[in-house]
C-alpha positions as a printed NumPy array, in Angstrom:
array([[ 33.478,  -5.471,  -2.82 ],
       [ 34.727,  -9.137,  -4.69 ],
       [ 32.764, -12.209,  -4.553],
       [ 36.038, -13.82 ,  -3.753],
       [ 36.962, -11.169,  -0.866],
       [ 33.73 , -12.211,   0.488],
       [ 34.261, -15.308,   0.481],
       [ 37.763, -14.572,   2.745],
       [ 35.842, -12.621,   5.006],
       [ 33.316, -15.589,   5.429],
       [ 35.641, -18.305,   5.918],
       [ 38.517, -16.877,   8.175],
       [ 34.593, -16.301,  10.353],
       [ 33.732, -19.616,  10.462],
       [ 36.848, -20.13 ,  11.503],
       [ 36.662, -17.563,  13.883],
       [ 33.669, -19.662,  15.206],
       [ 35.682, -23.321,  14.882],
       [ 38.329, -21.851,  17.118],
       [ 35.693, -20.881,  20.119],
       [ 33.309, -23.312,  19.921],
       [ 32.984, -23.758,  23.846],
       [ 32.076, -20.252,  23.491],
       [ 29.548, -19.909,  20.705],
       [ 28.75 , -23.267,  21.539],
       [ 27.322, -21.823,  25.159],
       [ 26.012, -18.447,  23.769],
       [ 24.246, -20.709,  21.168],
       [ 22.38 , -22.72 ,  24.127],
       [ 21.521, -19.718,  26.496],
       [ 20.175, -17.975,  23.095],
       [ 17.783, -21.   ,  21.836],
       [ 16.735, -21.998,  25.236],
       [ 15.67 , -18.526,  26.552],
       [ 14.03 , -17.332,  23.083],
       [ 11.964, -20.429,  22.782],
       [ 11.398, -20.013,  26.416],
       [  9.526, -16.807,  25.745],
       [  8.216, -17.832,  22.717],
       [  5.694, -20.493,  24.415],
       [  5.017, -17.459,  26.552],
       [  3.769, -15.452,  23.318],
       [  0.747, -18.415,  22.578],
       [  0.029, -17.599,  26.869],
       [ -0.554, -13.918,  25.385],
       [ -2.743, -14.494,  22.212],
       [ -4.381, -16.922,  23.893],
       [ -5.312, -14.233,  26.784],
       [ -6.309, -12.166,  24.008],
       [ -8.452, -14.916,  22.286],
       [-10.551, -15.844,  24.828],
       [-10.82 , -12.13 ,  25.671],
       [-12.167, -11.716,  21.927],
       [-14.103, -14.667,  22.425],
       [-16.411, -12.961,  25.868],
       [-16.144,  -8.892,  24.355],
       [-18.614, -11.334,  21.913],
       [-20.571, -13.004,  24.234],
       [-20.698,  -9.766,  26.726],
       [-22.617,  -7.837,  23.953],
       [-25.061, -10.773,  23.652],
       [-26.466, -11.321,  26.973],
       [-23.854, -14.841,  28.248],
       [-24.158, -16.414,  31.452],
       [-22.163, -20.033,  32.476],
       [-21.92 , -21.22 ,  34.937],
       [-19.441, -21.288,  37.91 ],
       [-18.777, -23.716,  40.654],
       [-16.101, -23.413,  44.225],
       [-15.659, -27.371,  45.162],
       [-15.027, -28.215,  48.826],
       [-12.716, -30.77 ,  49.841],
       [-14.175, -30.359,  53.602],
       [-16.305, -28.327,  55.806],
       [-15.522, -26.801,  58.86 ],
       [-16.709, -24.451,  61.777],
       [-14.374, -22.874,  64.34 ],
       [-15.786, -23.334,  68.524],
       [-19.211, -20.578,  68.591],
       [-16.838, -19.729,  71.71 ],
       [-14.35 , -17.706,  69.461],
       [-17.13 , -15.974,  67.951],
       [-16.62 , -17.479,  64.416],
       [-18.809, -18.331,  62.041],
       [-18.391, -21.11 ,  59.983],
       [-16.072, -21.857,  57.111],
       [-15.657, -23.142,  54.298],
       [-11.774, -25.487,  54.223],
       [ -9.439, -25.935,  51.682],
       [-12.19 , -24.623,  48.695],
       [-10.867, -25.054,  45.51 ],
       [-12.41 , -21.225,  43.215],
       [-13.501, -23.222,  39.891],
       [-14.992, -25.247,  37.573],
       [-15.292, -28.132,  38.694],
       [-16.362, -30.774,  38.056],
       [-19.09 , -32.566,  38.713],
       [-20.265, -34.764,  40.992],
       [-21.544, -37.954,  40.227],
       [-23.051, -37.958,  43.625],
       [-25.305, -35.559,  44.078],
       [-27.902, -35.983,  46.573],
       [-30.69 , -35.304,  42.377],
       [-31.027, -38.251,  40.776],
       [-29.661, -38.946,  37.562],
       [-33.204, -38.622,  36.314],
       [-34.185, -35.15 ,  37.176],
       [-30.312, -33.837,  36.634],
       [-31.27 , -34.991,  32.875],
       [-33.903, -33.725,  32.678],
       [-33.031, -30.744,  33.498],
       [-30.152, -30.116,  31.517],
       [-32.399, -31.282,  28.306],
       [-35.13 , -29.009,  29.923],
       [-32.342, -26.047,  29.294],
       [-31.23 , -27.351,  25.854],
       [-34.313, -27.463,  23.724],
       [-36.71 , -24.641,  25.164],
       [-37.234, -22.656,  22.35 ],
       [-37.783, -19.684,  23.657],
       [-34.754, -18.627,  24.61 ],
       [-30.91 , -19.043,  22.404],
       [-28.688, -21.975,  23.988],
       [-25.643, -23.636,  23.11 ],
       [-23.13 , -26.272,  23.97 ],
       [-19.954, -27.546,  23.216],
       [-19.778, -31.466,  22.914],
       [-16.395, -32.761,  25.217],
       [-17.072, -36.344,  23.356],
       [-16.871, -36.152,  19.485],
       [-13.225, -37.541,  19.7  ],
       [-15.304, -40.942,  19.355],
       [-17.422, -41.291,  16.595],
       [-14.748, -42.621,  14.022],
       [-12.155, -43.227,  12.343],
       [-13.269, -40.783,   9.245],
       [-14.539, -38.394,  11.617],
       [-11.006, -37.097,  13.946],
       [-11.973, -34.071,  15.955],
       [-14.914, -34.121,  15.579],
       [-17.495, -31.917,  17.994],
       [-20.747, -32.046,  18.508],
       [-22.749, -29.025,  18.069],
       [-25.668, -27.119,  18.171],
       [-26.799, -25.447,  15.147],
       [-27.55 , -21.894,  17.748],
       [-23.936, -22.344,  17.963],
       [-22.716, -20.984,  14.728],
       [-24.66 , -17.96 ,  15.271],
       [-24.15 , -17.204,  19.02 ],
       [-19.399, -18.025,  17.785],
       [-19.299, -16.174,  14.796],
       [-17.58 , -18.72 ,  13.099],
       [-19.703, -19.214,  10.678],
       [-18.785, -15.694,  10.115],
       [-16.458, -17.016,   8.17 ],
       [-17.79 , -19.63 ,   6.504],
       [-16.487, -20.713,   2.665],
       [-19.697, -22.938,   1.929],
       [-19.294, -26.041,  -0.225],
       [-22.909, -25.07 ,  -2.351],
       [-24.753, -28.13 ,  -0.036],
       [-27.693, -26.679,   1.425],
       [-28.454, -27.494,   4.906],
       [-31.239, -30.7  ,   5.245],
       [-34.489, -29.878,   7.168],
       [-36.388, -31.711,   8.282],
       [-40.432, -31.427,   7.646],
       [-40.775, -29.552,  10.514],
       [-38.323, -27.276,   8.962],
       [-35.413, -27.864,  12.061],
       [-32.15 , -28.662,  10.935],
       [-31.53 , -31.99 ,   9.553],
       [-27.492, -33.524,  10.606],
       [-25.017, -31.528,   9.164],
       [-20.961, -30.567,   9.467],
       [-18.828, -28.199,   9.137],
       [-15.13 , -29.082,   8.868],
       [-12.223, -27.022,   9.905],
       [ -9.526, -25.39 ,   7.787],
       [ -7.666, -28.716,   7.763],
       [ -9.84 , -31.525,   8.889],
       [ -8.68 , -34.781,   8.157],
       [-12.195, -36.191,   8.075],
       [-13.492, -38.095,   4.631],
       [-16.138, -39.61 ,   3.336],
       [-15.617, -43.242,   3.476],
       [-17.596, -44.164,   0.715],
       [-15.99 , -41.687,  -2.108],
       [-14.47 , -43.527,  -4.848],
       [-10.596, -41.979,  -6.397],
       [-10.548, -39.557,  -8.709],
       [ -7.344, -39.832, -10.045],
       [ -5.609, -42.499,  -7.556],
       [ -7.046, -39.197,  -5.431],
       [ -9.648, -38.659,  -2.503],
       [-12.206, -35.908,  -4.221],
       [-12.827, -33.184,  -1.624],
       [-14.857, -33.884,   0.75 ],
       [-18.459, -33.331,   0.593],
       [-19.968, -35.679,   2.746],
       [-19.125, -37.702,   5.409],
       [-20.349, -40.941,   8.026],
       [-22.104, -39.544,  11.788],
       [-24.253, -42.409,  13.575],
       [-24.45 , -45.182,  11.051],
       [-26.029, -42.144,   7.859],
       [-24.671, -39.798,   5.971],
       [-24.713, -36.284,   6.745],
       [-23.416, -33.536,   3.956],
       [-21.022, -30.811,   4.755],
       [-22.27 , -27.831,   3.913],
       [-19.342, -25.443,   4.6  ],
       [-15.33 , -24.601,   5.619],
       [-14.362, -22.932,   8.685],
       [-11.698, -20.286,   7.27 ],
       [ -7.939, -20.731,   9.333],
       [ -7.043, -19.669,  12.652],
       [-10.542, -20.162,  13.649],
       [-10.919, -21.16 ,  17.12 ],
       [-14.172, -21.008,  19.287],
       [-14.169, -20.741,  24.065],
       [-14.495, -23.326,  26.094],
       [-15.697, -21.968,  29.371],
       [-13.747, -24.137,  30.985],
       [-10.631, -25.49 ,  29.176],
       [-10.331, -21.615,  27.08 ],
       [ -9.868, -21.054,  23.081],
       [ -9.763, -23.547,  21.507],
       [ -8.528, -24.503,  17.378],
       [-11.188, -25.47 ,  14.985],
       [ -8.389, -26.134,  11.723],
       [ -8.46 , -29.84 ,  12.55 ],
       [-12.485, -29.811,  13.879],
       [-15.347, -31.586,  11.837],
       [-18.223, -29.45 ,  13.73 ],
       [-21.411, -31.892,  13.198],
       [-24.012, -29.221,  13.792],
       [-27.76 , -31.369,  15.45 ],
       [-30.45 , -30.28 ,  17.276],
       [-30.208, -30.431,  20.688],
       [-32.919, -32.999,  21.246],
       [-30.834, -35.299,  19.775],
       [-28.522, -35.812,  22.257],
       [-29.785, -37.887,  24.715],
       [-29.425, -40.31 ,  21.45 ],
       [-26.076, -40.161,  21.976],
       [-24.309, -39.975,  25.052],
       [-25.454, -41.898,  29.013],
       [-26.772, -39.318,  31.141],
       [-23.283, -38.634,  33.1  ],
       [-22.264, -37.172,  29.617],
       [-25.373, -35.033,  29.404],
       [-24.687, -33.55 ,  32.908],
       [-20.846, -32.515,  31.94 ],
       [-22.557, -30.75 ,  28.858],
       [-24.086, -28.15 ,  31.741],
       [-19.958, -27.498,  32.216],
       [-19.856, -26.434,  29.23 ],
       [-23.03 , -24.673,  28.013],
       [-23.56 , -21.502,  27.596],
       [-27.429, -19.975,  27.654],
       [-27.899, -16.385,  25.683],
       [-30.217, -13.913,  26.466],
       [-31.443, -11.118,  28.899],
       [-32.765, -13.116,  31.603],
       [-29.39 , -16.135,  31.478],
       [-28.753, -16.057,  34.498],
       [-31.409, -16.823,  37.231],
       [-32.362, -19.765,  34.437],
       [-29.068, -20.896,  34.219],
       [-28.325, -20.326,  37.678],
       [-32.422, -22.176,  38.44 ],
       [-30.967, -25.527,  35.855],
       [-27.813, -25.822,  37.856],
       [-29.646, -27.185,  41.454],
       [-30.165, -30.333,  40.597],
       [-26.066, -30.614,  40.32 ],
       [-25.339, -29.27 ,  44.201],
       [-23.376, -31.682,  47.071],
       [-22.466, -31.098,  50.202],
       [-18.96 , -31.088,  48.326],
       [-20.013, -28.691,  45.395],
       [-22.138, -24.826,  44.854],
       [-22.883, -24.183,  41.711],
       [-24.323, -21.025,  40.341],
       [-24.108, -18.836,  37.073],
       [-22.79 , -15.624,  36.28 ],
       [-22.402, -13.442,  33.451],
       [-19.846, -14.79 ,  31.634],
       [-17.495, -11.168,  30.61 ],
       [-14.59 , -10.361,  31.074],
       [-14.358,  -8.551,  34.149],
       [-15.603, -11.489,  35.527],
       [-14.294, -14.3  ,  33.456],
       [-11.707, -16.385,  36.038],
       [-10.205, -17.821,  33.288],
       [ -9.96 , -14.454,  31.619],
       [ -7.327, -12.843,  34.762],
       [ -5.525, -16.227,  35.845],
       [ -4.435, -16.32 ,  31.661],
       [ -3.692, -11.927,  32.028],
       [ -1.878, -12.644,  35.016],
       [  0.384, -15.823,  33.638],
       [  1.449, -14.385,  30.486],
       [  2.329, -11.146,  32.223],
       [  4.197, -12.7  ,  34.5  ],
       [  5.91 , -15.932,  31.921],
       [  6.821, -12.585,  29.713],
       [  8.684, -10.798,  32.783],
       [ 10.613, -14.756,  33.554],
       [ 11.536, -15.685,  30.279],
       [ 12.37 , -11.597,  29.291],
       [ 14.786, -12.079,  31.622],
       [ 16.427, -14.698,  30.777],
       [ 16.372, -13.547,  27.069],
       [ 18.323, -10.135,  28.332],
       [ 21.026, -12.53 ,  30.317],
       [ 21.488, -14.22 ,  27.338],
       [ 22.469, -10.63 ,  25.095],
       [ 24.876, -10.37 ,  28.245],
       [ 26.322, -13.853,  27.271],
       [ 26.7  , -12.858,  23.366],
       [ 29.024,  -9.555,  24.808],
       [ 30.341, -11.682,  26.864],
       [ 31.97 , -13.835,  24.96 ],
       [ 31.9  , -11.426,  21.592],
       [ 33.87 ,  -9.868,  23.976],
       [ 37.033, -12.629,  24.592],
       [ 36.894, -13.912,  21.135],
       [ 37.896, -10.15 ,  20.212],
       [ 40.089,  -9.918,  22.825],
       [ 42.18 , -13.723,  21.842],
       [ 41.769, -12.935,  18.126],
       [ 43.279,  -9.104,  17.811],
       [ 47.158, -10.209,  16.849],
       [ 45.461, -12.874,  13.818],
       [ 42.986,  -9.109,  13.007],
       [ 46.242,  -6.723,  12.278],
       [ 47.602,  -9.082,  10.822],
       [ 45.268,  -9.277,   8.005],
       [ 45.125,  -5.999,   7.785],
       [ 49.018,  -5.158,   7.691],
       [ 48.125,  -7.286,   4.505],
       [ 45.257,  -5.516,   3.207],
       [ 42.116,  -6.623,   4.746],
       [ 39.55 ,  -3.839,   4.373],
       [ 37.451,  -2.871,   6.709],
       [ 34.208,  -4.371,   5.331],
       [ 36.266,  -7.709,   5.635],
       [ 36.518,  -7.794,   9.546],
       [ 32.671,  -6.042,  10.073],
       [ 31.17 ,  -9.15 ,   8.18 ],
       [ 34.577, -11.877,   9.835],
       [ 32.739, -10.305,  13.044],
       [ 29.285, -10.817,  11.524],
       [ 29.295, -14.973,  11.492],
       [ 29.671, -15.465,  15.285],
       [ 27.316, -13.255,  15.983],
       [ 25.598, -15.502,  12.973],
       [ 26.285, -18.262,  15.079],
       [ 25.588, -17.337,  18.077],
       [ 22.708, -15.255,  18.627],
       [ 20.313, -14.452,  15.074],
       [ 20.197, -17.824,  14.323],
       [ 19.427, -19.775,  17.126],
       [ 17.505, -16.776,  19.085],
       [ 15.068, -16.439,  15.683],
       [ 14.632, -20.94 ,  15.525],
       [ 14.346, -20.394,  19.115],
       [ 11.184, -18.025,  19.421],
       [  9.617, -19.326,  15.883],
       [  9.189, -23.16 ,  17.753],
       [  8.153, -21.869,  21.342],
       [  5.284, -19.854,  18.737],
       [  4.297, -22.438,  17.073],
       [  5.695, -25.314,  19.513],
       [  1.345, -25.047,  21.479],
       [ -1.996, -25.411,  19.504],
       [ -3.682, -22.518,  19.32 ],
       [ -4.158, -18.766,  17.953],
       [ -0.923, -18.277,  17.034],
       [  1.029, -15.209,  18.15 ],
       [  1.671, -13.579,  14.691],
       [  2.128,  -9.243,  15.789],
       [  4.319, -10.847,  18.701],
       [  6.277, -12.24 ,  16.983],
       [  8.01 , -10.415,  14.117],
       [  8.379,  -7.737,  17.078],
       [ 10.248, -10.419,  18.705],
       [ 12.116, -11.252,  15.597],
       [ 12.937,  -7.86 ,  14.884],
       [ 13.92 ,  -7.716,  17.76 ],
       [ 16.327, -10.333,  17.597],
       [ 17.42 ,  -8.91 ,  14.008],
       [ 18.349,  -5.364,  16.037],
       [ 20.497,  -7.107,  19.104],
       [ 22.88 ,  -8.866,  15.81 ],
       [ 23.302,  -6.019,  14.235],
       [ 24.58 ,  -3.448,  17.352],
       [ 26.583,  -7.027,  18.457],
       [ 28.626,  -6.885,  15.25 ],
       [ 29.08 ,  -2.939,  15.344],
       [ 29.667,  -2.291,  18.505],
       [ 33.037,  -4.776,  18.065],
       [ 33.66 ,  -3.839,  14.912],
       [ 33.83 ,  -0.538,  15.62 ],
       [ 35.916,  -1.716,  19.388],
       [ 38.351,  -3.15 ,  16.326],
       [ 38.128,  -0.627,  13.909],
       [ 41.205,   0.922,  15.334],
       [ 43.262,  -2.8  ,  14.862],
       [ 42.821,  -1.584,  10.707],
       [ 44.701,   1.848,  11.318],
       [ 43.742,   4.732,   9.428],
       [ 41.143,   4.861,   7.182],
       [ 43.06 ,   4.382,   3.053],
       [ 41.913,   6.176,   0.685],
       [ 42.149,   5.135,  -2.957],
       [ 43.838,   6.504,  -5.316],
       [ 42.441,   9.46 ,  -7.387],
       [ 44.373,  11.431, -10.657],
       [ 44.149,  14.473,  -8.86 ],
       [ 45.658,  13.324,  -5.806],
       [ 47.724,  11.62 ,  -8.622],
       [ 48.763,  14.993, -10.414],
       [ 49.312,  16.393,  -7.196],
       [ 52.515,  14.098,  -6.704],
       [ 53.654,  13.622,  -9.739]])
């Protein structure tokens, strides 16, 4: 195999693709779109797996969270029909708390604070309003110290050398833990050689607090309402629960209850009792164990991920059919050209290279790029294993397409030519 012959085969393959560019372009678009959608569905599968892992961890600790039914209206059928009253237009999900509930804001806030501040019970919460703490703290999330221990994100945390600050009573004072790609910075840091030094402290509520660690890349946690939350760009501000009333008004403190997880053997009755002041005529709230079996969020993610994989997997199979159809048309149209090339001495491997070029342009490149783009399009856990398997299948389909097309055209080149040897030369003489 000479370099010149290889270059000629590649050039001929590019010319073949250019002559039939509508076929190649159609197969290219079909492959890239279908594989892009399949890559997006892999994100859903990975999300379901991440949520399941968090739930199994919490289940081992006896976790509980809130589950609610938000009612659009309540109606009862006539008693003559012998039917009991039924709830109409109910939405079985974790709802937004009703600000017009029967209990006042003061009692609701007191119930939440008693839940968070009880020293006899391990509870943690994640603040969904942290992005408002200034440009120097993008992606800030206020959490309690129990959050770090209960979710296990501290297991892979790299310490910075700063000690966790404590007040006079031994309780933790505010400190920060940064994600692997956090852009939080010290506004008072001086440049070193024109570049900012590693962040060792950040400003929060007018005070400078130390950064005691950085999370491992890909760290996530679970929001009971939203699913897994990536922490790579987050800045976790660790505060005692008693400091929350000074940060937020009552209506925002109520929203924290929907993101609060209580741990312990009495978690369900305790959380259930704390949620009673939040009920109204349109809102029913109850606590339930936070397990993989009882999680409506996980069941929804699992069901939708299976549906998406089947749907977009079928679309990818359609792209494979489109590829073989385009190669069939290409082979029939170019058969005379390949036959002439064989007559003037083209080798069989040159035909294989020439066929592989349209396969590369119509399938391997668009399918591979589509899968990678889809798998990385949505923030969250990376579906590395699924993407690797899919890429291997893409390459296998490409090899299959090139080999089958080459075998179909092998007859064009006639019987395999034998290289003369000394023995055969002597016999001929």
